[in-house]
Amino acid sequence: MTDDVIIRRTGDVGRISLNRPKALNALNQSMVDAMIEALTAWRDDDSIKAVVVDGEGEKGFCAGGDIKMLAESGKAGDDRAWRFWRDEYRLNTLIFEYPKPYVALIDGITMGGGVGVSVHGSHRVAGDRTMVAMPETGIGFHPDVGGAYFLPRLAGCLGEWMGLTGARLKTADAIAAGVATHYVPSERNGELIYALETERLDDDGERIEELLDGFDGKVGDSDLALERGLIDAAFCEPSIEAILAALDSAGDNWSTRQAELLRAKSPTSLAVTLEAIRTGRDLEFRDVMAQDLRVSMRFLRPGSDFYEGVRAVVVDKDNAPSWGPVPADRAVFFAPLDDDHEMSFI
């Protein structure tokens, strides 16, 4: 067992606390392994009525995964990246299919892998510090961890906008988009956890709903109500080129800013992400996870923008990536892997 995640049982609840606050609780292999082991055991334990997941520290629920390790693995040609992604996607699938209430307290930065261990659960509780994003196109990657499943199932084309621009949703926006299901003021998080741990819970989750409703606060207004028309007008277009043309022709400050954001991202990542999201709209969850693994592994090919993105954002931190051209044949990103590396589920 690893100290990077704290796993215990309190009352009727299985508790998981991500415990790397200095790294904003970013996931590593041992954390993924420990979560799979705990969730699998609790799934079949009738005395566990619910699972509650939070992150240590006040800044982050979970900021993603160890992208530096992933890039190093790709360059070395070993299987560390493949194993991490396979097991992370197994964990996402376990959460999506979990038969018991899964309550993620996303009070803090929640990006990438952090979205993967929260958004697929039954309850996502935002706090005052919540910030949700899928920023992968900014590092030459794609919104994995089931992004191609949940993003296209948001209203209109919110998912395309989030996945392509890396838009950061604060509390009210996360609630309005449906990424978060409840809001509890940050100052009441401790009370909520205590109530979940000490109350007698039922098998159907009704008591959890009652508790969350009892702690609910007034979240305030979301900017998405004002931006939805602009988002759909541009991001429902069929290609990146058409999206940019629509933003340019709109001419308002918001649309101009979105066009600037897109033009700073990896062109390859944008094209692959849009195709993955549009394809994922019609796929079952496990099929999306198989697609995620294929696409993720293809971003490890020599010369990939992923390496340049990690260099610019994580290693050198100059935030000045030099992106390559979009490959002529993007179908290779979605082609099956060899038999030893295709997605397998628990």
GROMACS .gro file of C-alpha atoms in nm:
model
  346
    1MET     CA    1   0.000   0.000   0.000
    2THR     CA    2   0.116   0.353  -0.076
    3ASP     CA    3   0.112   0.662   0.147
    4ASP     CA    4   0.006   0.866  -0.158
    5VAL     CA    5  -0.355   0.763  -0.101
    6ILE     CA    6  -0.524   0.708   0.235
    7ILE     CA    7  -0.781   0.428   0.233
    8ARG     CA    8  -0.997   0.335   0.527
    9ARG     CA    9  -1.348   0.249   0.635
   10THR     CA   10  -1.557   0.473   0.863
   11GLY     CA   11  -1.908   0.364   0.950
   12ASP     CA   12  -2.093   0.257   0.638
   13VAL     CA   13  -1.852   0.445   0.414
   14GLY     CA   14  -1.537   0.350   0.228
   15ARG     CA   15  -1.306   0.653   0.235
   16ILE     CA   16  -1.036   0.743  -0.017
   17SER     CA   17  -0.820   1.054   0.028
   18LEU     CA   18  -0.568   1.142  -0.242
   19ASN     CA   19  -0.258   1.235  -0.045
   20ARG     CA   20  -0.005   1.419  -0.260
   21PRO     CA   21  -0.099   1.779  -0.175
   22LYS     CA   22   0.237   1.922  -0.290
   23ALA     CA   23   0.167   1.770  -0.634
   24LEU     CA   24  -0.200   1.877  -0.620
   25ASN     CA   25  -0.281   1.509  -0.563
   26ALA     CA   26  -0.180   1.408  -0.916
   27LEU     CA   27  -0.223   1.037  -0.976
   28ASN     CA   28   0.061   0.789  -1.003
   29GLN     CA   29   0.063   0.414  -1.065
   30SER     CA   30   0.055   0.312  -0.700
   31MET     CA   31  -0.244   0.539  -0.632
   32VAL     CA   32  -0.437   0.391  -0.924
   33ASP     CA   33  -0.355   0.037  -0.809
   34ALA     CA   34  -0.465   0.110  -0.452
   35MET     CA   35  -0.793   0.267  -0.562
   36ILE     CA   36  -0.876  -0.027  -0.786
   37GLU     CA   37  -0.805  -0.272  -0.504
   38ALA     CA   38  -1.020  -0.081  -0.253
   39LEU     CA   39  -1.313  -0.016  -0.486
   40THR     CA   40  -1.318  -0.377  -0.600
   41ALA     CA   41  -1.326  -0.504  -0.241
   42TRP     CA   42  -1.596  -0.256  -0.134
   43ARG     CA   43  -1.810  -0.327  -0.438
   44ASP     CA   44  -1.874  -0.678  -0.308
   45ASP     CA   45  -1.900  -0.582   0.061
   46ASP     CA   46  -2.265  -0.541   0.159
   47SER     CA   47  -2.170  -0.348   0.473
   48ILE     CA   48  -2.021  -0.065   0.264
   49LYS     CA   49  -2.306   0.158   0.148
   50ALA     CA   50  -2.110   0.432  -0.029
   51VAL     CA   51  -1.763   0.557  -0.122
   52VAL     CA   52  -1.639   0.910  -0.048
   53VAL     CA   53  -1.329   1.045  -0.227
   54ASP     CA   54  -1.150   1.370  -0.149
   55GLY     CA   55  -0.807   1.528  -0.185
   56GLU     CA   56  -0.571   1.639   0.090
   57GLY     CA   57  -0.483   2.009   0.101
   58GLU     CA   58  -0.691   2.310   0.004
   59LYS     CA   59  -0.568   2.369  -0.349
   60GLY     CA   60  -0.640   2.057  -0.545
   61PHE     CA   61  -0.874   1.761  -0.556
   62CYS     CA   62  -0.657   1.604  -0.828
   63ALA     CA   63  -0.462   1.789  -1.097
   64GLY     CA   64  -0.420   1.494  -1.332
   65GLY     CA   65  -0.146   1.237  -1.378
   66ASP     CA   66   0.232   1.219  -1.400
   67ILE     CA   67   0.271   1.346  -1.755
   68LYS     CA   68   0.647   1.381  -1.723
   69MET     CA   69   0.675   1.008  -1.654
   70LEU     CA   70   0.447   0.933  -1.948
   71ALA     CA   71   0.666   1.132  -2.185
   72GLU     CA   72   0.982   0.970  -2.048
   73SER     CA   73   0.829   0.626  -2.094
   74GLY     CA   74   0.737   0.704  -2.453
   75LYS     CA   75   1.089   0.817  -2.535
   76ALA     CA   76   1.238   0.512  -2.363
   77GLY     CA   77   1.002   0.278  -2.547
   78ASP     CA   78   0.901   0.091  -2.230
   79ASP     CA   79   0.554  -0.003  -2.105
   80ARG     CA   80   0.522   0.230  -1.805
   81ALA     CA   81   0.293   0.472  -1.989
   82TRP     CA   82   0.084   0.192  -2.138
   83ARG     CA   83   0.041   0.022  -1.800
   84PHE     CA   84  -0.055   0.349  -1.629
   85TRP     CA   85  -0.312   0.439  -1.892
   86ARG     CA   86  -0.454   0.086  -1.905
   87ASP     CA   87  -0.497   0.078  -1.528
   88GLU     CA   88  -0.620   0.436  -1.503
   89TYR     CA   89  -0.885   0.359  -1.764
   90ARG     CA   90  -0.975   0.042  -1.576
   91LEU     CA   91  -1.025   0.259  -1.268
   92ASN     CA   92  -1.243   0.503  -1.464
   93THR     CA   93  -1.453   0.210  -1.586
   94LEU     CA   94  -1.485   0.069  -1.235
   95ILE     CA   95  -1.614   0.407  -1.115
   96PHE     CA   96  -1.853   0.446  -1.409
   97GLU     CA   97  -2.002   0.100  -1.347
   98TYR     CA   98  -1.994   0.122  -0.967
   99PRO     CA   99  -2.317  -0.011  -0.814
  100LYS     CA  100  -2.300   0.206  -0.501
  101PRO     CA  101  -2.304   0.584  -0.446
  102TYR     CA  102  -1.962   0.729  -0.528
  103VAL     CA  103  -1.924   1.078  -0.381
  104ALA     CA  104  -1.629   1.285  -0.508
  105LEU     CA  105  -1.560   1.610  -0.322
  106ILE     CA  106  -1.406   1.814  -0.602
  107ASP     CA  107  -1.329   2.123  -0.392
  108GLY     CA  108  -1.013   2.245  -0.566
  109ILE     CA  109  -0.830   2.201  -0.895
  110THR     CA  110  -0.980   1.906  -1.082
  111MET     CA  111  -0.813   1.842  -1.416
  112GLY     CA  112  -0.746   1.548  -1.646
  113GLY     CA  113  -0.709   1.237  -1.434
  114GLY     CA  114  -0.887   1.415  -1.149
  115VAL     CA  115  -1.191   1.451  -1.373
  116GLY     CA  116  -1.160   1.081  -1.454
  117VAL     CA  117  -1.187   0.977  -1.088
  118SER     CA  118  -1.483   1.207  -1.021
  119VAL     CA  119  -1.708   1.282  -1.317
  120HIS     CA  120  -1.796   0.918  -1.382
  121GLY     CA  121  -1.923   0.871  -1.026
  122SER     CA  122  -2.280   0.925  -0.911
  123HIS     CA  123  -2.218   1.241  -0.704
  124ARG     CA  124  -1.969   1.523  -0.775
  125VAL     CA  125  -1.974   1.782  -0.500
  126ALA     CA  126  -1.826   2.119  -0.590
  127GLY     CA  127  -1.698   2.367  -0.332
  128ASP     CA  128  -1.595   2.730  -0.344
  129ARG     CA  129  -1.246   2.639  -0.467
  130THR     CA  130  -1.360   2.412  -0.751
  131MET     CA  131  -1.197   2.455  -1.091
  132VAL     CA  132  -1.263   2.184  -1.350
  133ALA     CA  133  -1.078   2.157  -1.681
  134MET     CA  134  -0.960   1.918  -1.948
  135PRO     CA  135  -0.648   2.110  -2.065
  136GLU     CA  136  -0.476   1.834  -2.263
  137THR     CA  137  -0.470   2.004  -2.606
  138GLY     CA  138  -0.232   2.258  -2.451
  139ILE     CA  139   0.031   1.987  -2.400
  140GLY     CA  140  -0.017   1.814  -2.734
  141PHE     CA  141  -0.244   1.540  -2.596
  142HIS     CA  142  -0.618   1.465  -2.589
  143PRO     CA  143  -0.889   1.468  -2.318
  144ASP     CA  144  -0.862   1.103  -2.215
  145VAL     CA  145  -1.000   0.930  -1.900
  146GLY     CA  146  -1.339   0.905  -2.070
  147GLY     CA  147  -1.348   1.263  -2.192
  148ALA     CA  148  -1.481   1.143  -2.525
  149TYR     CA  149  -1.775   0.992  -2.335
  150PHE     CA  150  -1.884   1.264  -2.092
  151LEU     CA  151  -1.795   1.571  -2.301
  152PRO     CA  152  -2.028   1.500  -2.595
  153ARG     CA  153  -2.307   1.423  -2.348
  154LEU     CA  154  -2.305   1.774  -2.204
  155ALA     CA  155  -2.566   2.016  -2.334
  156GLY     CA  156  -2.520   2.144  -2.688
  157CYS     CA  157  -2.153   2.170  -2.775
  158LEU     CA  158  -2.022   2.254  -2.430
  159GLY     CA  159  -1.810   1.940  -2.447
  160GLU     CA  160  -1.636   2.039  -2.769
  161TRP     CA  161  -1.565   2.382  -2.622
  162MET     CA  162  -1.424   2.238  -2.298
  163GLY     CA  163  -1.217   1.968  -2.469
  164LEU     CA  164  -1.071   2.189  -2.740
  165THR     CA  165  -0.998   2.510  -2.548
  166GLY     CA  166  -0.922   2.364  -2.205
  167ALA     CA  167  -1.184   2.600  -2.059
  168ARG     CA  168  -1.174   2.628  -1.681
  169LEU     CA  169  -1.509   2.591  -1.511
  170LYS     CA  170  -1.542   2.740  -1.166
  171THR     CA  171  -1.808   2.633  -0.923
  172ALA     CA  172  -2.121   2.785  -1.073
  173ASP     CA  173  -2.019   2.689  -1.426
  174ALA     CA  174  -1.941   2.331  -1.322
  175ILE     CA  175  -2.290   2.302  -1.172
  176ALA     CA  176  -2.455   2.463  -1.475
  177ALA     CA  177  -2.271   2.233  -1.715
  178GLY     CA  178  -2.363   1.922  -1.517
  179VAL     CA  179  -2.000   1.833  -1.447
  180ALA     CA  180  -2.078   1.878  -1.076
  181THR     CA  181  -2.406   1.752  -0.931
  182HIS     CA  182  -2.409   1.939  -0.598
  183TYR     CA  183  -2.257   2.243  -0.429
  184VAL     CA  184  -2.146   2.253  -0.065
  185PRO     CA  185  -1.958   2.559   0.065
  186SER     CA  186  -1.594   2.475   0.132
  187GLU     CA  187  -1.622   2.572   0.497
  188ARG     CA  188  -1.879   2.295   0.545
  189ASN     CA  189  -1.678   2.012   0.388
  190GLY     CA  190  -1.570   1.875   0.725
  191GLU     CA  191  -1.928   1.871   0.849
  192LEU     CA  192  -2.042   1.692   0.535
  193ILE     CA  193  -1.775   1.424   0.563
  194TYR     CA  194  -1.860   1.371   0.931
  195ALA     CA  195  -2.228   1.334   0.846
  196LEU     CA  196  -2.157   1.085   0.567
  197GLU     CA  197  -1.932   0.883   0.798
  198THR     CA  198  -2.166   0.875   1.098
  199GLU     CA  199  -2.515   0.858   0.949
  200ARG     CA  200  -2.682   0.524   0.894
  201LEU     CA  201  -2.697   0.494   0.517
  202ASP     CA  202  -2.943   0.293   0.311
  203ASP     CA  203  -2.885   0.069   0.011
  204ASP     CA  204  -3.053   0.294  -0.246
  205GLY     CA  205  -2.860   0.615  -0.172
  206GLU     CA  206  -3.164   0.818  -0.064
  207ARG     CA  207  -3.005   0.921   0.266
  208ILE     CA  208  -2.698   1.052   0.083
  209GLU     CA  209  -2.922   1.267  -0.136
  210GLU     CA  210  -3.094   1.402   0.173
  211LEU     CA  211  -2.760   1.484   0.338
  212LEU     CA  212  -2.625   1.661   0.030
  213ASP     CA  213  -2.945   1.860  -0.011
  214GLY     CA  214  -2.920   1.962   0.354
  215PHE     CA  215  -2.570   2.104   0.303
  216ASP     CA  216  -2.648   2.269  -0.030
  217GLY     CA  217  -2.564   2.638  -0.058
  218LYS     CA  218  -2.646   2.910  -0.309
  219VAL     CA  219  -2.394   2.871  -0.583
  220GLY     CA  220  -2.458   3.197  -0.766
  221ASP     CA  221  -2.496   3.269  -1.137
  222SER     CA  222  -2.302   3.097  -1.413
  223ASP     CA  223  -2.154   3.277  -1.713
  224LEU     CA  224  -2.252   2.980  -1.928
  225ALA     CA  225  -2.606   3.111  -1.951
  226LEU     CA  226  -2.468   3.409  -2.142
  227GLU     CA  227  -2.210   3.215  -2.343
  228ARG     CA  228  -2.410   2.908  -2.449
  229GLY     CA  229  -2.538   3.066  -2.770
  230LEU     CA  230  -2.188   3.171  -2.873
  231ILE     CA  231  -2.046   2.829  -2.781
  232ASP     CA  232  -2.299   2.635  -2.985
  233ALA     CA  233  -2.280   2.873  -3.282
  234ALA     CA  234  -1.909   2.800  -3.323
  235PHE     CA  235  -1.822   2.470  -3.156
  236CYS     CA  236  -2.099   2.268  -3.322
  237GLU     CA  237  -1.926   2.327  -3.656
  238PRO     CA  238  -1.789   2.012  -3.824
  239SER     CA  239  -1.415   2.090  -3.826
  240ILE     CA  240  -1.151   2.294  -3.648
  241GLU     CA  241  -1.124   2.518  -3.952
  242ALA     CA  242  -1.499   2.581  -3.952
  243ILE     CA  243  -1.500   2.647  -3.576
  244LEU     CA  244  -1.223   2.905  -3.615
  245ALA     CA  245  -1.403   3.066  -3.910
  246ALA     CA  246  -1.722   3.094  -3.704
  247LEU     CA  247  -1.536   3.249  -3.411
  248ASP     CA  248  -1.356   3.494  -3.637
  249SER     CA  249  -1.676   3.600  -3.808
  250ALA     CA  250  -1.858   3.649  -3.477
  251GLY     CA  251  -1.617   3.925  -3.390
  252ASP     CA  252  -1.716   3.972  -3.024
  253ASN     CA  253  -1.456   3.974  -2.746
  254TRP     CA  254  -1.548   3.628  -2.615
  255SER     CA  255  -1.527   3.464  -2.959
  256THR     CA  256  -1.200   3.640  -3.039
  257ARG     CA  257  -1.052   3.509  -2.715
  258GLN     CA  258  -1.163   3.152  -2.793
  259ALA     CA  259  -1.001   3.172  -3.137
  260GLU     CA  260  -0.677   3.290  -2.975
  261LEU     CA  261  -0.689   2.998  -2.732
  262LEU     CA  262  -0.743   2.745  -3.010
  263ARG     CA  263  -0.460   2.883  -3.222
  264ALA     CA  264  -0.221   2.836  -2.928
  265LYS     CA  265  -0.305   2.465  -2.897
  266SER     CA  266  -0.151   2.174  -3.083
  267PRO     CA  267  -0.325   2.151  -3.424
  268THR     CA  268  -0.291   1.774  -3.416
  269SER     CA  269  -0.442   1.754  -3.069
  270LEU     CA  270  -0.734   1.972  -3.176
  271ALA     CA  271  -0.812   1.762  -3.481
  272VAL     CA  272  -0.783   1.430  -3.298
  273THR     CA  273  -0.979   1.558  -2.996
  274LEU     CA  274  -1.270   1.681  -3.208
  275GLU     CA  275  -1.289   1.348  -3.391
  276ALA     CA  276  -1.268   1.152  -3.064
  277ILE     CA  277  -1.549   1.356  -2.906
  278ARG     CA  278  -1.775   1.331  -3.210
  279THR     CA  279  -1.709   0.956  -3.236
  280GLY     CA  280  -1.755   0.906  -2.862
  281ARG     CA  281  -2.106   1.048  -2.873
  282ASP     CA  282  -2.229   0.717  -3.017
  283LEU     CA  283  -2.002   0.476  -2.826
  284GLU     CA  284  -2.057   0.280  -2.505
  285PHE     CA  285  -1.828   0.367  -2.216
  286ARG     CA  286  -1.595   0.068  -2.251
  287ASP     CA  287  -1.558   0.136  -2.621
  288VAL     CA  288  -1.455   0.494  -2.542
  289MET     CA  289  -1.194   0.366  -2.298
  290ALA     CA  290  -1.054   0.134  -2.564
  291GLN     CA  291  -1.042   0.433  -2.800
  292ASP     CA  292  -0.869   0.641  -2.532
  293LEU     CA  293  -0.591   0.386  -2.492
  294ARG     CA  294  -0.534   0.367  -2.867
  295VAL     CA  295  -0.521   0.744  -2.906
  296SER     CA  296  -0.303   0.794  -2.599
  297MET     CA  297  -0.046   0.542  -2.719
  298ARG     CA  298  -0.036   0.704  -3.064
  299PHE     CA  299   0.060   1.034  -2.900
  300LEU     CA  300   0.381   0.859  -2.788
  301ARG     CA  301   0.503   0.815  -3.145
  302PRO     CA  302   0.839   0.978  -3.229
  303GLY     CA  303   0.802   1.344  -3.315
  304SER     CA  304   0.465   1.374  -3.141
  305ASP     CA  305   0.349   1.714  -3.021
  306PHE     CA  306   0.306   1.554  -2.678
  307TYR     CA  307   0.681   1.561  -2.615
  308GLU     CA  308   0.702   1.925  -2.718
  309GLY     CA  309   0.403   2.013  -2.501
  310VAL     CA  310   0.552   1.845  -2.194
  311ARG     CA  311   0.883   2.019  -2.258
  312ALA     CA  312   0.722   2.362  -2.289
  313VAL     CA  313   0.476   2.334  -2.001
  314VAL     CA  314   0.633   2.092  -1.751
  315VAL     CA  315   1.009   2.070  -1.809
  316ASP     CA  316   1.138   2.404  -1.939
  317LYS     CA  317   0.817   2.591  -1.848
  318ASP     CA  318   0.869   2.849  -2.122
  319ASN     CA  319   0.510   2.796  -2.241
  320ALA     CA  320   0.629   2.841  -2.598
  321PRO     CA  321   0.575   2.508  -2.775
  322SER     CA  322   0.662   2.466  -3.140
  323TRP     CA  323   0.387   2.246  -3.279
  324GLY     CA  324   0.422   2.022  -3.580
  325PRO     CA  325   0.182   1.992  -3.876
  326VAL     CA  326  -0.135   1.786  -3.857
  327PRO     CA  327  -0.070   1.432  -3.993
  328ALA     CA  328  -0.239   1.365  -4.323
  329ASP     CA  329  -0.383   1.038  -4.197
  330ARG     CA  330  -0.543   1.078  -3.855
  331ALA     CA  331  -0.705   0.736  -3.872
  332VAL     CA  332  -0.384   0.586  -3.733
  333PHE     CA  333  -0.464   0.743  -3.394
  334PHE     CA  334  -0.781   0.533  -3.371
  335ALA     CA  335  -0.655   0.203  -3.517
  336PRO     CA  336  -0.639  -0.101  -3.285
  337LEU     CA  337  -0.316  -0.167  -3.096
  338ASP     CA  338  -0.140  -0.500  -3.112
  339ASP     CA  339  -0.299  -0.786  -2.919
  340ASP     CA  340  -0.068  -0.741  -2.618
  341HIS     CA  341  -0.160  -0.374  -2.575
  342GLU     CA  342  -0.529  -0.349  -2.658
  343MET     CA  343  -0.752  -0.242  -2.369
  344SER     CA  344  -0.853  -0.517  -2.129
  345PHE     CA  345  -1.096  -0.472  -1.839
  346ILE     CA  346  -1.099  -0.613  -1.488
   0.00000   0.00000   0.00000
